[in-house]
């Protein structure tokens, strides 16, 4: 009984040892597999997982140990590639410089000559100028004004004692101190470049010229009246077109009440010869369309505003084409 009990006890301890050793071997085996997978990733993984491994004569043993055969290096074939490349950006004849600065003959050019560095009056005989390089810069002068002063001599006839003088050049308006260049400049700056009169008044003041702002307003009103014949002639020429385009756009003009301006409308009319006339009215009624177009015959291109339908409704000679 005692011997049998001892034998069973020894057998029980031996089985526990085997289980423990087996667990250790499995853990070690899993660790080695992880290391092997890591080495494979470093050699054959994606770019983000690779390491740059230089050619090493001792590396073959590592690859062989991993069970990976190293193929012999094959020199890649070479091929000759030919292509055409476009030259630098070609500029036309109007381009004066390589930097792309373009200007015509009407633009004044100020020539500024720079003295060579190191050249003095004492050693100028030791050097010879064999050429020159030109660098251009676009510059701007502030808007300037000039006062035209007409000097008119007064002469006296000795025998008769009569006085005479040369008459002053005629002005655009009676007793107007503005030259035609100033009047034209006011209109161009205001209506082409949208520079309000109060801005132009500030520019005059900054140039040392003192004028009332109401004077500028009067000059603009009188000058635009001189252009009415040209405007009427252009409008009549536009109405001779076979196809017209017309539209209406709101604009504030005049004070309706304190703190609020009145709503008015421009009615531009566009003709076949790329001519444009801006008609104006204080309302958006059909009466303005009838007044401006009159007995027009042809196609009228407009939007869907009902005033144009009312105009063309009883006019068989007018074809309304809505955009």
Short mmCIF file of C-alpha atoms in Angstrom, two decimals:
data_model
loop_
_atom_site.label_atom_id
_atom_site.label_comp_id
_atom_site.label_asym_id
_atom_site.label_seq_id
_atom_site.Cartn_x
_atom_site.Cartn_y
_atom_site.Cartn_z
CA UNK A 1 0.00 0.00 0.00
CA UNK A 2 2.81 2.38 0.83
CA UNK A 3 4.79 1.60 -2.32
CA UNK A 4 1.75 2.06 -4.50
CA UNK A 5 0.94 5.41 -2.94
CA UNK A 6 4.48 6.65 -3.48
CA UNK A 7 4.41 5.60 -7.12
CA UNK A 8 1.20 7.52 -7.77
CA UNK A 9 2.66 10.62 -6.08
CA UNK A 10 5.76 10.54 -8.26
CA UNK A 11 3.66 10.07 -11.38
CA UNK A 12 1.47 13.05 -10.43
CA UNK A 13 4.49 15.39 -9.99
CA UNK A 14 5.99 14.32 -13.30
CA UNK A 15 2.80 15.23 -15.20
CA UNK A 16 2.70 18.74 -13.66
CA UNK A 17 6.26 19.33 -14.68
CA UNK A 18 5.49 18.31 -18.22
CA UNK A 19 2.55 20.70 -18.41
CA UNK A 20 4.68 23.57 -17.13
CA UNK A 21 7.49 22.86 -19.56
CA UNK A 22 5.02 22.65 -22.43
CA UNK A 23 3.60 26.06 -21.57
CA UNK A 24 7.10 27.55 -21.49
CA UNK A 25 7.91 26.06 -24.87
CA UNK A 26 4.72 27.46 -26.40
CA UNK A 27 5.51 30.93 -25.04
CA UNK A 28 9.06 30.76 -26.39
CA UNK A 29 7.81 29.47 -29.73
CA UNK A 30 5.31 32.34 -30.02
CA UNK A 31 8.06 34.85 -29.19
CA UNK A 32 10.31 33.44 -31.88
CA UNK A 33 7.47 33.57 -34.42
CA UNK A 34 6.87 37.24 -33.58
CA UNK A 35 10.55 38.01 -34.05
CA UNK A 36 10.57 36.17 -37.36
CA UNK A 37 7.53 38.11 -38.58
CA UNK A 38 9.20 41.37 -37.56
CA UNK A 39 12.36 40.54 -39.55
CA UNK A 40 10.28 39.63 -42.61
CA UNK A 41 8.44 42.97 -42.43
CA UNK A 42 11.74 44.83 -42.27
CA UNK A 43 12.93 43.07 -45.41
CA UNK A 44 9.82 42.58 -47.52
CA UNK A 45 7.11 44.74 -45.98
CA UNK A 46 5.52 47.94 -47.35
CA UNK A 47 7.59 51.12 -47.71
CA UNK A 48 6.35 52.48 -44.40
CA UNK A 49 7.50 49.24 -42.67
CA UNK A 50 10.83 48.69 -44.41
CA UNK A 51 14.26 49.62 -43.24
CA UNK A 52 16.99 50.55 -45.66
CA UNK A 53 19.35 47.59 -45.57
CA UNK A 54 22.62 47.99 -47.39
CA UNK A 55 24.28 45.13 -49.17
CA UNK A 56 26.15 43.21 -46.51
CA UNK A 57 28.09 39.99 -47.15
CA UNK A 58 27.00 38.73 -43.75
CA UNK A 59 23.32 39.29 -44.59
CA UNK A 60 23.09 36.08 -46.64
CA UNK A 61 23.43 33.93 -43.56
CA UNK A 62 20.48 35.72 -41.98
CA UNK A 63 18.31 35.21 -45.03
CA UNK A 64 19.31 31.58 -45.26
CA UNK A 65 18.54 31.18 -41.60
CA UNK A 66 15.06 32.50 -42.30
CA UNK A 67 14.62 30.06 -45.11
CA UNK A 68 14.74 32.75 -47.81
CA UNK A 69 16.90 32.30 -50.86
CA UNK A 70 18.65 35.34 -52.29
CA UNK A 71 18.24 35.58 -56.06
CA UNK A 72 21.29 36.69 -58.04
CA UNK A 73 21.41 40.39 -58.86
CA UNK A 74 20.37 41.14 -62.42
CA UNK A 75 21.49 44.40 -63.94
CA UNK A 76 18.43 46.22 -65.34
CA UNK A 77 18.27 46.87 -69.03
CA UNK A 78 18.89 50.43 -70.17
CA UNK A 79 16.84 52.27 -72.75
CA UNK A 80 17.40 55.58 -74.45
CA UNK A 81 14.63 58.17 -73.96
CA UNK A 82 14.33 61.23 -76.15
CA UNK A 83 11.92 64.14 -75.65
CA UNK A 84 11.32 67.69 -76.78
CA UNK A 85 11.19 70.60 -74.35
CA UNK A 86 9.53 73.91 -75.07
CA UNK A 87 11.71 76.97 -74.88
CA UNK A 88 11.06 79.84 -72.51
CA UNK A 89 7.90 81.91 -72.88
CA UNK A 90 7.93 83.66 -76.21
CA UNK A 91 6.86 87.30 -76.15
CA UNK A 92 5.52 89.30 -79.02
CA UNK A 93 7.04 92.41 -80.52
CA UNK A 94 5.09 94.68 -78.19
CA UNK A 95 6.96 93.30 -75.21
CA UNK A 96 9.84 95.69 -74.71
CA UNK A 97 11.59 93.97 -71.81
CA UNK A 98 12.06 90.42 -70.60
CA UNK A 99 10.05 91.23 -67.48
CA UNK A 100 6.88 91.72 -69.53
CA UNK A 101 6.69 95.51 -69.37
CA UNK A 102 4.77 96.75 -72.41
CA UNK A 103 4.31 100.36 -73.45
CA UNK A 104 3.87 102.21 -76.72
CA UNK A 105 5.55 105.30 -78.12
CA UNK A 106 3.12 107.66 -76.38
CA UNK A 107 4.57 106.81 -72.96
CA UNK A 108 7.37 109.21 -72.00
CA UNK A 109 10.70 107.65 -71.06
CA UNK A 110 13.07 109.40 -68.68
CA UNK A 111 16.67 108.30 -69.19
CA UNK A 112 18.74 108.17 -66.02
CA UNK A 113 22.46 107.53 -66.54
CA UNK A 114 24.31 105.95 -63.63
CA UNK A 115 28.02 106.52 -63.14
CA UNK A 116 30.15 103.35 -63.21
CA UNK A 117 31.30 102.20 -59.79
CA UNK A 118 34.92 103.08 -59.06
CA UNK A 119 35.22 105.48 -62.00
CA UNK A 120 36.50 108.88 -60.94
CA UNK A 121 37.90 111.93 -62.67
CA UNK A 122 41.40 110.79 -61.80
CA UNK A 123 41.20 107.29 -63.30
CA UNK A 124 38.68 107.78 -66.12
CA UNK A 125 41.47 107.46 -68.70
CA UNK A 126 42.13 103.93 -67.45
CA UNK A 127 38.67 102.69 -68.47
CA UNK A 128 36.72 102.44 -71.71
CA UNK A 129 32.92 102.18 -71.98
CA UNK A 130 32.19 99.37 -74.43
CA UNK A 131 28.44 99.05 -74.01
CA UNK A 132 25.51 99.51 -71.68
CA UNK A 133 22.77 97.56 -69.94
CA UNK A 134 19.26 98.95 -69.54
CA UNK A 135 16.93 98.22 -66.63
CA UNK A 136 13.40 99.62 -66.81
CA UNK A 137 11.08 100.43 -63.92
CA UNK A 138 7.49 101.60 -64.19
CA UNK A 139 7.12 104.86 -62.24
CA UNK A 140 4.23 107.19 -61.53
CA UNK A 141 4.05 110.95 -61.08
CA UNK A 142 1.18 112.40 -59.01
CA UNK A 143 -1.62 114.12 -60.89
CA UNK A 144 -0.49 117.63 -61.55
CA UNK A 145 -2.16 120.86 -62.60
CA UNK A 146 -0.72 123.90 -64.29
CA UNK A 147 -1.96 127.48 -64.51
CA UNK A 148 -1.87 128.83 -68.06
CA UNK A 149 -0.84 132.46 -67.88
CA UNK A 150 -1.58 134.36 -71.08
CA UNK A 151 0.48 137.52 -71.23
CA UNK A 152 -1.22 140.12 -73.45
CA UNK A 153 0.84 143.22 -74.10
CA UNK A 154 -0.90 146.58 -74.15
CA UNK A 155 0.25 148.86 -76.95
CA UNK A 156 -0.38 152.56 -77.50
CA UNK A 157 -0.51 154.29 -80.83
CA UNK A 158 1.72 157.33 -80.43
CA UNK A 159 -0.07 159.54 -82.93
CA UNK A 160 -3.63 158.83 -81.82
CA UNK A 161 -2.82 157.82 -78.24
CA UNK A 162 -5.18 154.86 -78.64
CA UNK A 163 -4.62 151.74 -76.58
CA UNK A 164 -4.95 148.19 -77.90
CA UNK A 165 -4.30 144.70 -76.61
CA UNK A 166 -4.53 141.14 -77.83
CA UNK A 167 -7.90 139.59 -76.89
CA UNK A 168 -7.83 136.74 -74.40
CA UNK A 169 -8.41 133.25 -75.77
CA UNK A 170 -12.09 132.40 -75.75
CA UNK A 171 -13.23 130.21 -72.85
CA UNK A 172 -15.62 127.31 -73.04
CA UNK A 173 -18.13 129.26 -70.94
CA UNK A 174 -18.41 132.94 -70.25
CA UNK A 175 -16.14 134.04 -67.42
CA UNK A 176 -15.01 130.45 -66.89
CA UNK A 177 -11.54 130.06 -65.45
CA UNK A 178 -11.24 126.38 -66.48
CA UNK A 179 -9.34 125.24 -69.53
CA UNK A 180 -10.94 122.60 -71.74
CA UNK A 181 -8.44 120.04 -70.42
CA UNK A 182 -9.74 120.48 -66.87
CA UNK A 183 -13.38 120.18 -67.95
CA UNK A 184 -12.69 117.02 -69.94
CA UNK A 185 -10.66 115.59 -67.06
CA UNK A 186 -13.53 116.15 -64.62
CA UNK A 187 -15.93 114.16 -66.80
CA UNK A 188 -13.48 111.34 -67.52
CA UNK A 189 -12.50 110.92 -63.87
CA UNK A 190 -16.12 111.03 -62.70
CA UNK A 191 -17.94 108.95 -65.32
CA UNK A 192 -15.19 106.64 -66.60
CA UNK A 193 -13.10 106.03 -63.49
CA UNK A 194 -15.91 106.74 -60.96
CA UNK A 195 -13.94 109.34 -58.99
CA UNK A 196 -16.51 111.50 -57.16
CA UNK A 197 -16.25 115.28 -57.35
CA UNK A 198 -15.42 115.59 -53.66
CA UNK A 199 -12.39 113.34 -54.25
CA UNK A 200 -11.30 115.46 -57.17
CA UNK A 201 -11.83 118.54 -55.00
CA UNK A 202 -9.50 117.02 -52.39
CA UNK A 203 -6.88 116.32 -55.05
CA UNK A 204 -7.01 119.94 -56.23
CA UNK A 205 -6.56 121.15 -52.68
CA UNK A 206 -3.59 118.86 -52.12
CA UNK A 207 -1.99 120.34 -55.23
CA UNK A 208 -2.31 123.84 -53.78
CA UNK A 209 -5.42 124.93 -55.70
CA UNK A 210 -8.40 126.34 -53.82
CA UNK A 211 -11.80 126.12 -55.51
CA UNK A 212 -15.35 125.80 -54.29
CA UNK A 213 -16.83 122.34 -54.68
CA UNK A 214 -19.99 123.89 -56.10
CA UNK A 215 -17.82 125.32 -58.86
CA UNK A 216 -16.85 121.81 -59.94
CA UNK A 217 -20.51 120.79 -59.91
CA UNK A 218 -21.45 123.70 -62.17
CA UNK A 219 -18.61 122.90 -64.56
CA UNK A 220 -19.79 119.29 -64.86
CA UNK A 221 -23.42 120.29 -65.47
CA UNK A 222 -22.53 122.83 -68.14
CA UNK A 223 -20.06 120.52 -69.86
CA UNK A 224 -22.52 117.64 -70.05
CA UNK A 225 -25.03 119.97 -71.71
CA UNK A 226 -22.49 120.54 -74.49
CA UNK A 227 -22.47 116.79 -75.11
CA UNK A 228 -26.24 116.50 -75.59
CA UNK A 229 -26.10 116.85 -79.42
CA UNK A 230 -23.58 114.00 -79.58
CA UNK A 231 -25.73 111.85 -77.31
CA UNK A 232 -28.90 112.50 -79.33
CA UNK A 233 -27.15 111.69 -82.60
CA UNK A 234 -25.84 108.41 -81.18
CA UNK A 235 -29.25 107.45 -79.80
CA UNK A 236 -30.92 108.03 -83.16
CA UNK A 237 -28.28 105.92 -84.85
CA UNK A 238 -28.87 103.10 -82.35
CA UNK A 239 -32.63 103.15 -83.03
CA UNK A 240 -31.92 102.40 -86.70
CA UNK A 241 -30.69 98.92 -85.74
CA UNK A 242 -32.74 95.87 -86.66
CA UNK A 243 -32.02 94.29 -83.26
CA UNK A 244 -32.03 96.23 -80.00
CA UNK A 245 -31.35 95.19 -76.43
CA UNK A 246 -32.96 97.15 -73.60
CA UNK A 247 -32.97 96.83 -69.85
CA UNK A 248 -33.74 98.85 -66.74
CA UNK A 249 -31.59 99.22 -63.64
CA UNK A 250 -32.34 101.21 -60.48
CA UNK A 251 -30.25 104.14 -59.29
CA UNK A 252 -30.72 106.58 -56.43
CA UNK A 253 -31.00 110.18 -57.62
CA UNK A 254 -32.38 113.17 -55.77
CA UNK A 255 -33.67 113.37 -52.24
CA UNK A 256 -37.15 112.00 -51.64
CA UNK A 257 -37.27 113.15 -48.04
CA UNK A 258 -34.85 113.81 -45.24
CA UNK A 259 -32.47 110.88 -44.93
CA UNK A 260 -33.84 109.01 -47.94
CA UNK A 261 -33.04 109.30 -51.65
CA UNK A 262 -35.46 108.82 -54.52
CA UNK A 263 -35.46 105.65 -56.63
CA UNK A 264 -35.01 106.27 -60.37
CA UNK A 265 -34.02 104.09 -63.33
CA UNK A 266 -31.49 103.93 -66.10
CA UNK A 267 -32.77 102.36 -69.33
CA UNK A 268 -29.70 101.41 -71.42
CA UNK A 269 -30.31 100.73 -75.11
CA UNK A 270 -27.73 98.68 -77.00
CA UNK A 271 -27.52 98.65 -80.81
CA UNK A 272 -26.00 96.50 -83.54
CA UNK A 273 -22.89 98.68 -83.92
CA UNK A 274 -21.79 98.15 -80.30
CA UNK A 275 -23.22 101.54 -79.36
CA UNK A 276 -24.85 102.15 -76.02
CA UNK A 277 -27.08 104.98 -74.82
CA UNK A 278 -28.27 105.39 -71.22
CA UNK A 279 -31.74 106.87 -71.03
CA UNK A 280 -33.17 107.84 -67.65
CA UNK A 281 -36.57 108.23 -66.04
CA UNK A 282 -37.96 108.75 -62.58
CA UNK A 283 -40.36 105.81 -62.97
CA UNK A 284 -40.44 102.27 -64.28
CA UNK A 285 -43.55 102.75 -66.40
CA UNK A 286 -44.12 101.61 -69.98
CA UNK A 287 -44.44 105.24 -71.06
CA UNK A 288 -40.65 105.64 -70.98
CA UNK A 289 -40.14 102.66 -73.30
CA UNK A 290 -42.65 104.09 -75.78
CA UNK A 291 -41.05 107.51 -75.59
CA UNK A 292 -37.52 106.28 -76.22
CA UNK A 293 -38.14 103.60 -78.85
CA UNK A 294 -40.83 105.51 -80.74
CA UNK A 295 -41.52 103.87 -84.12
CA UNK A 296 -38.78 101.28 -83.84
CA UNK A 297 -39.07 98.35 -86.24
CA UNK A 298 -37.23 95.13 -85.56
CA UNK A 299 -36.43 92.70 -82.75
CA UNK A 300 -36.34 93.92 -79.16
CA UNK A 301 -34.32 91.77 -76.75
CA UNK A 302 -35.40 92.22 -73.11
CA UNK A 303 -36.00 90.37 -69.88
CA UNK A 304 -39.44 89.31 -68.67
CA UNK A 305 -40.54 92.70 -67.34
CA UNK A 306 -44.17 93.36 -68.32
CA UNK A 307 -43.49 96.93 -69.55
CA UNK A 308 -41.86 95.54 -72.70
CA UNK A 309 -44.86 93.27 -73.35
CA UNK A 310 -47.17 96.27 -73.10
CA UNK A 311 -45.00 98.20 -75.55
CA UNK A 312 -44.83 95.44 -78.20
CA UNK A 313 -48.43 94.21 -77.73
CA UNK A 314 -50.04 96.43 -80.38
CA UNK A 315 -46.96 96.86 -82.58
CA UNK A 316 -46.79 94.17 -85.28
CA UNK A 317 -43.52 95.66 -86.57
CA UNK A 318 -41.79 94.82 -83.25
CA UNK A 319 -40.76 91.26 -82.35
CA UNK A 320 -40.23 90.80 -78.63
CA UNK A 321 -37.42 88.32 -77.88
CA UNK A 322 -37.08 87.64 -74.18
CA UNK A 323 -33.76 86.42 -72.88
#
